C-alpha positions as YAML, in Angstrom:
chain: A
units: angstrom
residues:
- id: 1
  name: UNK
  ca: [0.00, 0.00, 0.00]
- id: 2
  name: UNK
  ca: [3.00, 2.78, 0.95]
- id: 3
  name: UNK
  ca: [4.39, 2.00, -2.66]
- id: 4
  name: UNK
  ca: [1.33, 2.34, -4.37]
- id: 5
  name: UNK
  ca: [0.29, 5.71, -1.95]
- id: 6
  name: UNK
  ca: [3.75, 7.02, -3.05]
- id: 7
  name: UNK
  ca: [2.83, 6.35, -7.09]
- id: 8
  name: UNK
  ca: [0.13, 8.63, -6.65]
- id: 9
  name: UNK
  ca: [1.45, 11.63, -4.86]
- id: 10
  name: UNK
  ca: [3.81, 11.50, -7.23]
- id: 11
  name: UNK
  ca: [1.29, 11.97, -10.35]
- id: 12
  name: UNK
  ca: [-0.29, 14.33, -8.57]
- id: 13
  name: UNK
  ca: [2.22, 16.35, -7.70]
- id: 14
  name: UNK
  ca: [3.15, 16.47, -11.22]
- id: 15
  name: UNK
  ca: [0.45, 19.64, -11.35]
- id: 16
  name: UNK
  ca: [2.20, 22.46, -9.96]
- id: 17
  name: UNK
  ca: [-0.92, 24.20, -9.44]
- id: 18
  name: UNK
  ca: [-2.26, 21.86, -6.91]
- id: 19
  name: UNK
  ca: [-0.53, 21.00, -3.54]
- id: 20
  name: UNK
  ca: [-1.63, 17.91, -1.23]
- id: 21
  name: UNK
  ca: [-3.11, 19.29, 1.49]
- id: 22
  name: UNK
  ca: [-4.37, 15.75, 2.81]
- id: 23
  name: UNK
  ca: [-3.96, 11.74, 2.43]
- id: 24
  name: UNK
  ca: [-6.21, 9.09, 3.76]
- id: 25
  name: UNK
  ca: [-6.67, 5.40, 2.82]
- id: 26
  name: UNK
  ca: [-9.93, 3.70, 3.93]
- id: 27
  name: UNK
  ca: [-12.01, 0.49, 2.27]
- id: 28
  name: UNK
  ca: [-15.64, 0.38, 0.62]
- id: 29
  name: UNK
  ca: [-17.18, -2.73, 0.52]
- id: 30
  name: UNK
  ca: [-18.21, -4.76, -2.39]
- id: 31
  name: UNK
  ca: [-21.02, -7.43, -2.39]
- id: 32
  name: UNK
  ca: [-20.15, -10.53, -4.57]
- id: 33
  name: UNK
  ca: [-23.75, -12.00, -6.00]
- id: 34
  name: UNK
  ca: [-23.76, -15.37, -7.63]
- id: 35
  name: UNK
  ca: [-26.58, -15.18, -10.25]
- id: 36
  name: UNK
  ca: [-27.75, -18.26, -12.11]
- id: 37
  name: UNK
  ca: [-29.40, -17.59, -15.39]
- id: 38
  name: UNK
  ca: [-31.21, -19.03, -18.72]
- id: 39
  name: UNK
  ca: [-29.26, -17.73, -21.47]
- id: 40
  name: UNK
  ca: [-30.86, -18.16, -25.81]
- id: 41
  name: UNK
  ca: [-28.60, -18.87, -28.41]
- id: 42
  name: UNK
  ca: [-29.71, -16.59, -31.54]
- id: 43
  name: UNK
  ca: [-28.93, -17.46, -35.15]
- id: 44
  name: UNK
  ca: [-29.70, -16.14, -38.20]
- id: 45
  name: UNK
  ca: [-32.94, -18.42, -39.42]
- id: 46
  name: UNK
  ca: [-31.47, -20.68, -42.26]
- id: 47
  name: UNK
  ca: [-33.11, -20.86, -45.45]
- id: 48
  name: UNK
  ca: [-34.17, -24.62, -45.27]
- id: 49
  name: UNK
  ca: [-36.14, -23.91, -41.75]
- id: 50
  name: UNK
  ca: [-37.62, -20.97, -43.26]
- id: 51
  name: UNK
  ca: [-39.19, -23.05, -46.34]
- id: 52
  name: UNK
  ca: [-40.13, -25.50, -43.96]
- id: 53
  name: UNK
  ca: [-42.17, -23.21, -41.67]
- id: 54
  name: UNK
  ca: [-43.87, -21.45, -44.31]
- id: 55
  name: UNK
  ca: [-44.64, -25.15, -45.41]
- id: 56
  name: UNK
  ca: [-46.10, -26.30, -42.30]
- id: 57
  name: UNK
  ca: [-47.65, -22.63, -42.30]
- id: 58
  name: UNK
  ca: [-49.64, -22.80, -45.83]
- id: 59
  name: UNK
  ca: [-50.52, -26.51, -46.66]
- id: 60
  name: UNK
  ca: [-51.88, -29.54, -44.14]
- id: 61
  name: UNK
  ca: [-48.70, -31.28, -43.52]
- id: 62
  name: UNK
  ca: [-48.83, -34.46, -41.09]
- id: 63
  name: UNK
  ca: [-45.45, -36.17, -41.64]
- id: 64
  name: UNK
  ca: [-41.97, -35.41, -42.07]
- id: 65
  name: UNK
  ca: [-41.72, -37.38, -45.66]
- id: 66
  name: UNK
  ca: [-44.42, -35.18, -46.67]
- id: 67
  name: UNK
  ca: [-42.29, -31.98, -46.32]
- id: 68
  name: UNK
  ca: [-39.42, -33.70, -47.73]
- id: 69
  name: UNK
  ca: [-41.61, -34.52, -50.90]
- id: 70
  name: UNK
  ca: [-42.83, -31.23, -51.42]
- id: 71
  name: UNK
  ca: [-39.27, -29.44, -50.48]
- id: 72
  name: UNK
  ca: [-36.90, -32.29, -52.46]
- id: 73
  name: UNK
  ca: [-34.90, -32.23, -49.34]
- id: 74
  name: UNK
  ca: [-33.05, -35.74, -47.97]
- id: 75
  name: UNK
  ca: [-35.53, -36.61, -45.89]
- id: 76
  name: UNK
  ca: [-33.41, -36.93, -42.53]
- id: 77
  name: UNK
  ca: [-32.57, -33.80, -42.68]
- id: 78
  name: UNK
  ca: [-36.28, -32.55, -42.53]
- id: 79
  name: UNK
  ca: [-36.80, -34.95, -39.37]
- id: 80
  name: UNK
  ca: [-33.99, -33.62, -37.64]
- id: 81
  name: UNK
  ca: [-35.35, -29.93, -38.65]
- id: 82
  name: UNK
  ca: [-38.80, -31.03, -37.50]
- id: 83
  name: UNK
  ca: [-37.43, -32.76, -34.04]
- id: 84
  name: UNK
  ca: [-35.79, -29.68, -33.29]
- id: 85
  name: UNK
  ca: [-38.35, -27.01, -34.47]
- id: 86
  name: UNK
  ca: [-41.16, -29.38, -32.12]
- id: 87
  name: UNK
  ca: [-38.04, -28.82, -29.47]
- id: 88
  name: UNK
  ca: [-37.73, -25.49, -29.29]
- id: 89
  name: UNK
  ca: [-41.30, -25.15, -29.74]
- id: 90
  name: UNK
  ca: [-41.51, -23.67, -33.41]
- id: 91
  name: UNK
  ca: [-44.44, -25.89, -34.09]
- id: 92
  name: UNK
  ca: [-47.05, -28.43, -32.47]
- id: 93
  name: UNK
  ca: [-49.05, -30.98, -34.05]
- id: 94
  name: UNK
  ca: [-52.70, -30.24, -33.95]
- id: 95
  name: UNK
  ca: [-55.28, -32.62, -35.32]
- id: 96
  name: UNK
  ca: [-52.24, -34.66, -36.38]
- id: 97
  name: UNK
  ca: [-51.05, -31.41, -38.32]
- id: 98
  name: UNK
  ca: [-47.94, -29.43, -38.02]
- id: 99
  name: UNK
  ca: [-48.93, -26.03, -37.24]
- id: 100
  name: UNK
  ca: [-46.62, -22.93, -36.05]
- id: 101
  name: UNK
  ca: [-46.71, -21.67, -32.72]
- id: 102
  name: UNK
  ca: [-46.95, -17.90, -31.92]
- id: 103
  name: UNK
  ca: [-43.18, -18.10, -30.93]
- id: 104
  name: UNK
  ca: [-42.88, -20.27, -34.86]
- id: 105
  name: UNK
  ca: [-44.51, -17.05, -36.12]
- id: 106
  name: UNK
  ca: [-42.71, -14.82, -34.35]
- id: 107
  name: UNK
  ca: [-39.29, -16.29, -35.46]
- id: 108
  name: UNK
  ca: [-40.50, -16.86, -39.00]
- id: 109
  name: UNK
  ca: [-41.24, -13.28, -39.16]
- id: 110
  name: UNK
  ca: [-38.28, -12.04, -37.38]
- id: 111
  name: UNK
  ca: [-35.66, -14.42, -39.26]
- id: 112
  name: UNK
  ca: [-34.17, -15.31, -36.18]
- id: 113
  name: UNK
  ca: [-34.58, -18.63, -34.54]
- id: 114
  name: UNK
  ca: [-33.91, -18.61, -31.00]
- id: 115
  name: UNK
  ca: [-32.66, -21.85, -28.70]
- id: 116
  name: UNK
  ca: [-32.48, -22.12, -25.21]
- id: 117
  name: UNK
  ca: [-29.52, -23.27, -23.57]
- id: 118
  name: UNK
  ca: [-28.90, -25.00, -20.29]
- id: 119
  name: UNK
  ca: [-28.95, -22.41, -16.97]
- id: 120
  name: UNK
  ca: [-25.70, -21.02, -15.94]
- id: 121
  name: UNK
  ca: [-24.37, -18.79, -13.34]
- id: 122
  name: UNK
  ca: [-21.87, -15.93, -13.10]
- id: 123
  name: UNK
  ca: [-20.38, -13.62, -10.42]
- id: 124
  name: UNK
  ca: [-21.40, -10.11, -10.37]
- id: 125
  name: UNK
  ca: [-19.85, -7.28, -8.03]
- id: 126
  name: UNK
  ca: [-22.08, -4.65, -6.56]
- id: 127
  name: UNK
  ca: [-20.74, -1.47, -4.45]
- id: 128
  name: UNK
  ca: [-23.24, 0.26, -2.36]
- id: 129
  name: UNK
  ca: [-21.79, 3.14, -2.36]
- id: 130
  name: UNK
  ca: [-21.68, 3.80, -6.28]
- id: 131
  name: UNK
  ca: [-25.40, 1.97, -6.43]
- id: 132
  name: UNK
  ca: [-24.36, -0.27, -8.97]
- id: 133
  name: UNK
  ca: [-22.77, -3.12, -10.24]
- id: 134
  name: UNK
  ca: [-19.00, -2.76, -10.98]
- id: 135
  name: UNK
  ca: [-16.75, -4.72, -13.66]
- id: 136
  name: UNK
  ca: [-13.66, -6.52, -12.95]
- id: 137
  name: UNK
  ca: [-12.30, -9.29, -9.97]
- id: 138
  name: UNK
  ca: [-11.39, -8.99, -6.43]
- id: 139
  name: UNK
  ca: [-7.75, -8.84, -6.23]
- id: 140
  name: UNK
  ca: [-4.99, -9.84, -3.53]
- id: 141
  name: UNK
  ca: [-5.37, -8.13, -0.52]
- id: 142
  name: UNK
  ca: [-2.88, -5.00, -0.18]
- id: 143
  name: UNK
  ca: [-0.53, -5.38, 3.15]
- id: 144
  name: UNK
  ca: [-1.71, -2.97, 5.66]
- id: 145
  name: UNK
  ca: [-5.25, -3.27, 4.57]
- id: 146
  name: UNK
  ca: [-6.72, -5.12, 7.33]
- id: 147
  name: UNK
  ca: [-5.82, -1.90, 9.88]
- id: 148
  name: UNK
  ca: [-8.10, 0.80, 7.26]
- id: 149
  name: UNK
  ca: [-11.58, 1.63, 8.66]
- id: 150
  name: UNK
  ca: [-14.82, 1.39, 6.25]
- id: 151
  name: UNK
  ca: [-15.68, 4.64, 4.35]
- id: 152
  name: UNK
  ca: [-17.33, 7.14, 6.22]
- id: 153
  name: UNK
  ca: [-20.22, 8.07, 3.79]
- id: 154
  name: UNK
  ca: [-20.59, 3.58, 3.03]
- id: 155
  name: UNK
  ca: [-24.12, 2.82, 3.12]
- id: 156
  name: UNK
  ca: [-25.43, 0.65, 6.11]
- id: 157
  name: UNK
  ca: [-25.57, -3.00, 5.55]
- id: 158
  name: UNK
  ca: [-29.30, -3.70, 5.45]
- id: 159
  name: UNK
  ca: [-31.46, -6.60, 4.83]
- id: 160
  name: UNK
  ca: [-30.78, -8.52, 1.40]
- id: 161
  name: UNK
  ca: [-31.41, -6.64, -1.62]
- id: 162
  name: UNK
  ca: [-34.20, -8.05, -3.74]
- id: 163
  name: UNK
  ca: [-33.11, -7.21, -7.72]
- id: 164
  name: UNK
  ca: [-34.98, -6.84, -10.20]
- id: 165
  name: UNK
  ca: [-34.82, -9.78, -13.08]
- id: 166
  name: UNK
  ca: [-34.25, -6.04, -15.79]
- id: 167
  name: UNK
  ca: [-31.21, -4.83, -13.68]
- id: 168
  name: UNK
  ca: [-29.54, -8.46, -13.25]
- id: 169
  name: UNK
  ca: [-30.10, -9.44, -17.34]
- id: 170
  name: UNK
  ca: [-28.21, -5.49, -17.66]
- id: 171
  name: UNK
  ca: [-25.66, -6.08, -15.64]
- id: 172
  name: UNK
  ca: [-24.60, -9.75, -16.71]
- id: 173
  name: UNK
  ca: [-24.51, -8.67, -20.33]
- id: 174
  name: UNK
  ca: [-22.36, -5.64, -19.05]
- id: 175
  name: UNK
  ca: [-19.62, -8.07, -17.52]
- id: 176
  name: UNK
  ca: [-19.86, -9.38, -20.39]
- id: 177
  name: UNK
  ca: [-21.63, -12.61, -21.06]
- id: 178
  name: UNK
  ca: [-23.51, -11.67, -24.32]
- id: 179
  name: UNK
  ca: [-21.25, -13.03, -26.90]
- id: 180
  name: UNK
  ca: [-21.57, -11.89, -30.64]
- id: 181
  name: UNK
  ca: [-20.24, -12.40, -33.90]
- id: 182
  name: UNK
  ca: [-21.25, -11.99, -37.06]
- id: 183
  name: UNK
  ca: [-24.12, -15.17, -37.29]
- id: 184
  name: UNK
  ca: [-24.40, -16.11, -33.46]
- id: 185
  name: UNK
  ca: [-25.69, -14.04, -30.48]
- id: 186
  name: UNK
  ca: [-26.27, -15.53, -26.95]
- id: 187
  name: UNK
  ca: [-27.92, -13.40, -24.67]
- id: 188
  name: UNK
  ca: [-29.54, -13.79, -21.11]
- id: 189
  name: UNK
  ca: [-33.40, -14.53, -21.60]
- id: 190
  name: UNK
  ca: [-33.92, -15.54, -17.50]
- id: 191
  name: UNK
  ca: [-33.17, -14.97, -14.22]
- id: 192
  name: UNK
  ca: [-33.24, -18.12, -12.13]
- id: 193
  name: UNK
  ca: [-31.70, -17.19, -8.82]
- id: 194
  name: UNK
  ca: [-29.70, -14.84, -7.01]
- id: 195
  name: UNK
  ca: [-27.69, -15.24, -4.01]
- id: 196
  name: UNK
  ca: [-24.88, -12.90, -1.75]
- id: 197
  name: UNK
  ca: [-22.18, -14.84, -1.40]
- id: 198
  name: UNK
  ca: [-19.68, -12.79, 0.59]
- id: 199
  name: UNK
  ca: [-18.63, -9.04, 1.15]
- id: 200
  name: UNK
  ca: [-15.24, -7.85, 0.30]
- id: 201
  name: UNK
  ca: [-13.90, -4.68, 1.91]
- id: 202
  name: UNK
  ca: [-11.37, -3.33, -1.17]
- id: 203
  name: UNK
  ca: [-9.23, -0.20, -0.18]
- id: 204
  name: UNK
  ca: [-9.53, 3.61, -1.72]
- id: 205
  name: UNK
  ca: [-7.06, 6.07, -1.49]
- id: 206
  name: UNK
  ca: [-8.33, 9.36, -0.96]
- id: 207
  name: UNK
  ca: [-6.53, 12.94, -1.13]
- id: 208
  name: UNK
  ca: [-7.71, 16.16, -0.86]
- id: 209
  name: UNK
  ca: [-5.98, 19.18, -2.86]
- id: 210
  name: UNK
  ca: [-5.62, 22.83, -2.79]
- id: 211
  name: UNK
  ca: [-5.36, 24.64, -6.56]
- id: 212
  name: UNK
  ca: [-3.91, 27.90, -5.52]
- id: 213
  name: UNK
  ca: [-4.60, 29.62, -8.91]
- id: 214
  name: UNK
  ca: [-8.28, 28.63, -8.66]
- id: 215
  name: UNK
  ca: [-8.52, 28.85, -4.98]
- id: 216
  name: UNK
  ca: [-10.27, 25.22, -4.62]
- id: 217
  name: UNK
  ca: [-10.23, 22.36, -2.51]
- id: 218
  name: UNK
  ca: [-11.33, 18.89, -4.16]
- id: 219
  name: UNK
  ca: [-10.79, 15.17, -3.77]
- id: 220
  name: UNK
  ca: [-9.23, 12.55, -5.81]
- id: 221
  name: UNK
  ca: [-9.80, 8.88, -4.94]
- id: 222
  name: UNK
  ca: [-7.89, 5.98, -6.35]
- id: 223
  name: UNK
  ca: [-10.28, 3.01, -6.01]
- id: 224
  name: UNK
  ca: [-8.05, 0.15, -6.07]
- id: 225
  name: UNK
  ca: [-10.51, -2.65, -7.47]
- id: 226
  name: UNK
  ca: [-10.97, -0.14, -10.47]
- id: 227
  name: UNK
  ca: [-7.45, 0.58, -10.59]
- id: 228
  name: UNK
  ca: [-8.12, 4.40, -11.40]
- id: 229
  name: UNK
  ca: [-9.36, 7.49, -10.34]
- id: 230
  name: UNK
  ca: [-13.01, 7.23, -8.90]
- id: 231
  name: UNK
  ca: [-15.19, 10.52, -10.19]
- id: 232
  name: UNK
  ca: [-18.11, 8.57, -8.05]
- id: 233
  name: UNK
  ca: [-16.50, 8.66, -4.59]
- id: 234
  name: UNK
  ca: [-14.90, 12.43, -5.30]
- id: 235
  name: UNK
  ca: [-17.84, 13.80, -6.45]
- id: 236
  name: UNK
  ca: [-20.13, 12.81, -3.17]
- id: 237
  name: UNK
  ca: [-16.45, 13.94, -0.56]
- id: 238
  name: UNK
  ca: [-16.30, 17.23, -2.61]
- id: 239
  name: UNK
  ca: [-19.88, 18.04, -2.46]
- id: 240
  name: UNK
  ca: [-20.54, 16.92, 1.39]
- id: 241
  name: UNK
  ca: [-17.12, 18.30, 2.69]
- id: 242
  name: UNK
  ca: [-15.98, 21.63, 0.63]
- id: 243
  name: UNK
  ca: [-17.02, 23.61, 3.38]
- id: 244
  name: UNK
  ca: [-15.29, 21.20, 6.41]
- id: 245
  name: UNK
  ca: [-12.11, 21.22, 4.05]
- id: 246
  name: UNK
  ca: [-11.93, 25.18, 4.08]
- id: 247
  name: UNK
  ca: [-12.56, 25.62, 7.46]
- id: 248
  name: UNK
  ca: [-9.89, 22.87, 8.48]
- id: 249
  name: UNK
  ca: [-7.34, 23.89, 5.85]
- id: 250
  name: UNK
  ca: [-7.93, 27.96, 6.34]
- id: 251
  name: UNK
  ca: [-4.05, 28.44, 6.68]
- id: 252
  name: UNK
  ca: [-2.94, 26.79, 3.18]
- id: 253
  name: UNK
  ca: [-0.56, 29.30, 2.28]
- id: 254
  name: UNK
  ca: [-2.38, 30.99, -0.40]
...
């Protein structure tokens, strides 16, 4: 920590217009919630499935040789289309007919046929004190850290926080876990669970300085898990202590 606190007073100091007036080091804590989730594999609707829907969707079809007849397609492949479009609930058999679903219609109008995959679960960091969830991993702990008290403005710990499915979907994709390329898209489509599985307290570094051309005191906070400087945390210390700052630093030399 005394290395890292030395890196940067040094880069500050490297404005000759400001002057440290204070240093501090303190933690904020960070919530780790395991989320377990549905994620849908999207795909650009192949040609083949989209003849075959609009098959099933205009003419009385009642067996997968039938489609292959009328298509001039092998007809395995047509049963493994049909076994998978029944699957993923494209179509249903009514009256011993094939006939789309609303989410076959939906698709077939779209172009986009949609699979769901088996549930996962991911890691997500929130900090109460920036109100949302942050990117990145908990790293080593820092030698001295243990001794630093929790920041002063942290919010208290109060009962669990109950998410809503809209911010959880928003903040997995954030971290991350929507992949995309060109053809292929897999995207979040339900929230199964959410648990707290532990709270980390990570360190901040906070310093207060005095621009003598501008006559202003302000904060600058290195938050450690972000590894840079935290506009969050100096924005709430510069608007709640300005005031406290001038009064207890009234003989900067000006």
């Amino acid at each position: 920590m005394i290395e890292l606190e030395k890196r940067l007073k040094k880069e500050l100091q490297q404005n000759i217009q400001a002057k440290i007036v204070s240093s501090n080091a303190w933690t904020i804590p960070l919530h780790t919630i395991e989320v377990e989730y549905k994620p849908v594999k999207r795909i650009k609707m192949d040609v083949l499935m989209k003849m075959m829907l609009i098959t099933c969707q205009k003419a009385k079809m009642t067996t997968a040789k039938q489609i292959s007849e009328i298509l001039l397609v092998d007809q395995l492949f047509i049963e493994d289309l049909v076994n998978i479009m029944k699957r993923t609930r494209l179509i249903e058999k009514k009256e011993h007919v094939f006939t789309l679903t609303e989410k076959g219609i939906q698709q077939l109008e779209d172009g986009i046929f949609e699979e769901e995959l088996d549930a996962l679960s991911q890691n997500l960091i929130y900090s109460p004190s920036h109100h949302i969830f942050l990117q990145g991993e908990i790293k080593p702990a820092l030698d001295g850290e243990e001794a630093l008290n929790l920041y002063r403005y942290a919010p208290e710990k109060k009962a669990r926080i109950k998410w809503d499915d809209a911010v959880l979907i928003d903040a997995l994709q954030a971290n991350r876990m929507e992949i995309v390329d060109s053809e292929l898209q897999t995207v979040v489509s339900e929230i199964v669970s959410d648990s707290e599985l532990y709270v980390d307290d990570v360190p901040c570094f906070e310093f207060v300085l005095y621009n003598k051309s501008e006559d202003l005191l302000y904060a600058r906070v290195w938050n450690t898990f972000l590894d840079q400087w935290d506009e969050t945390l100096e924005n709430e210390l510069n608007e709640k202590e300005r005031v406290v700052w001038r009064e207890k630093y009234l003989k900067v030399d000006k």
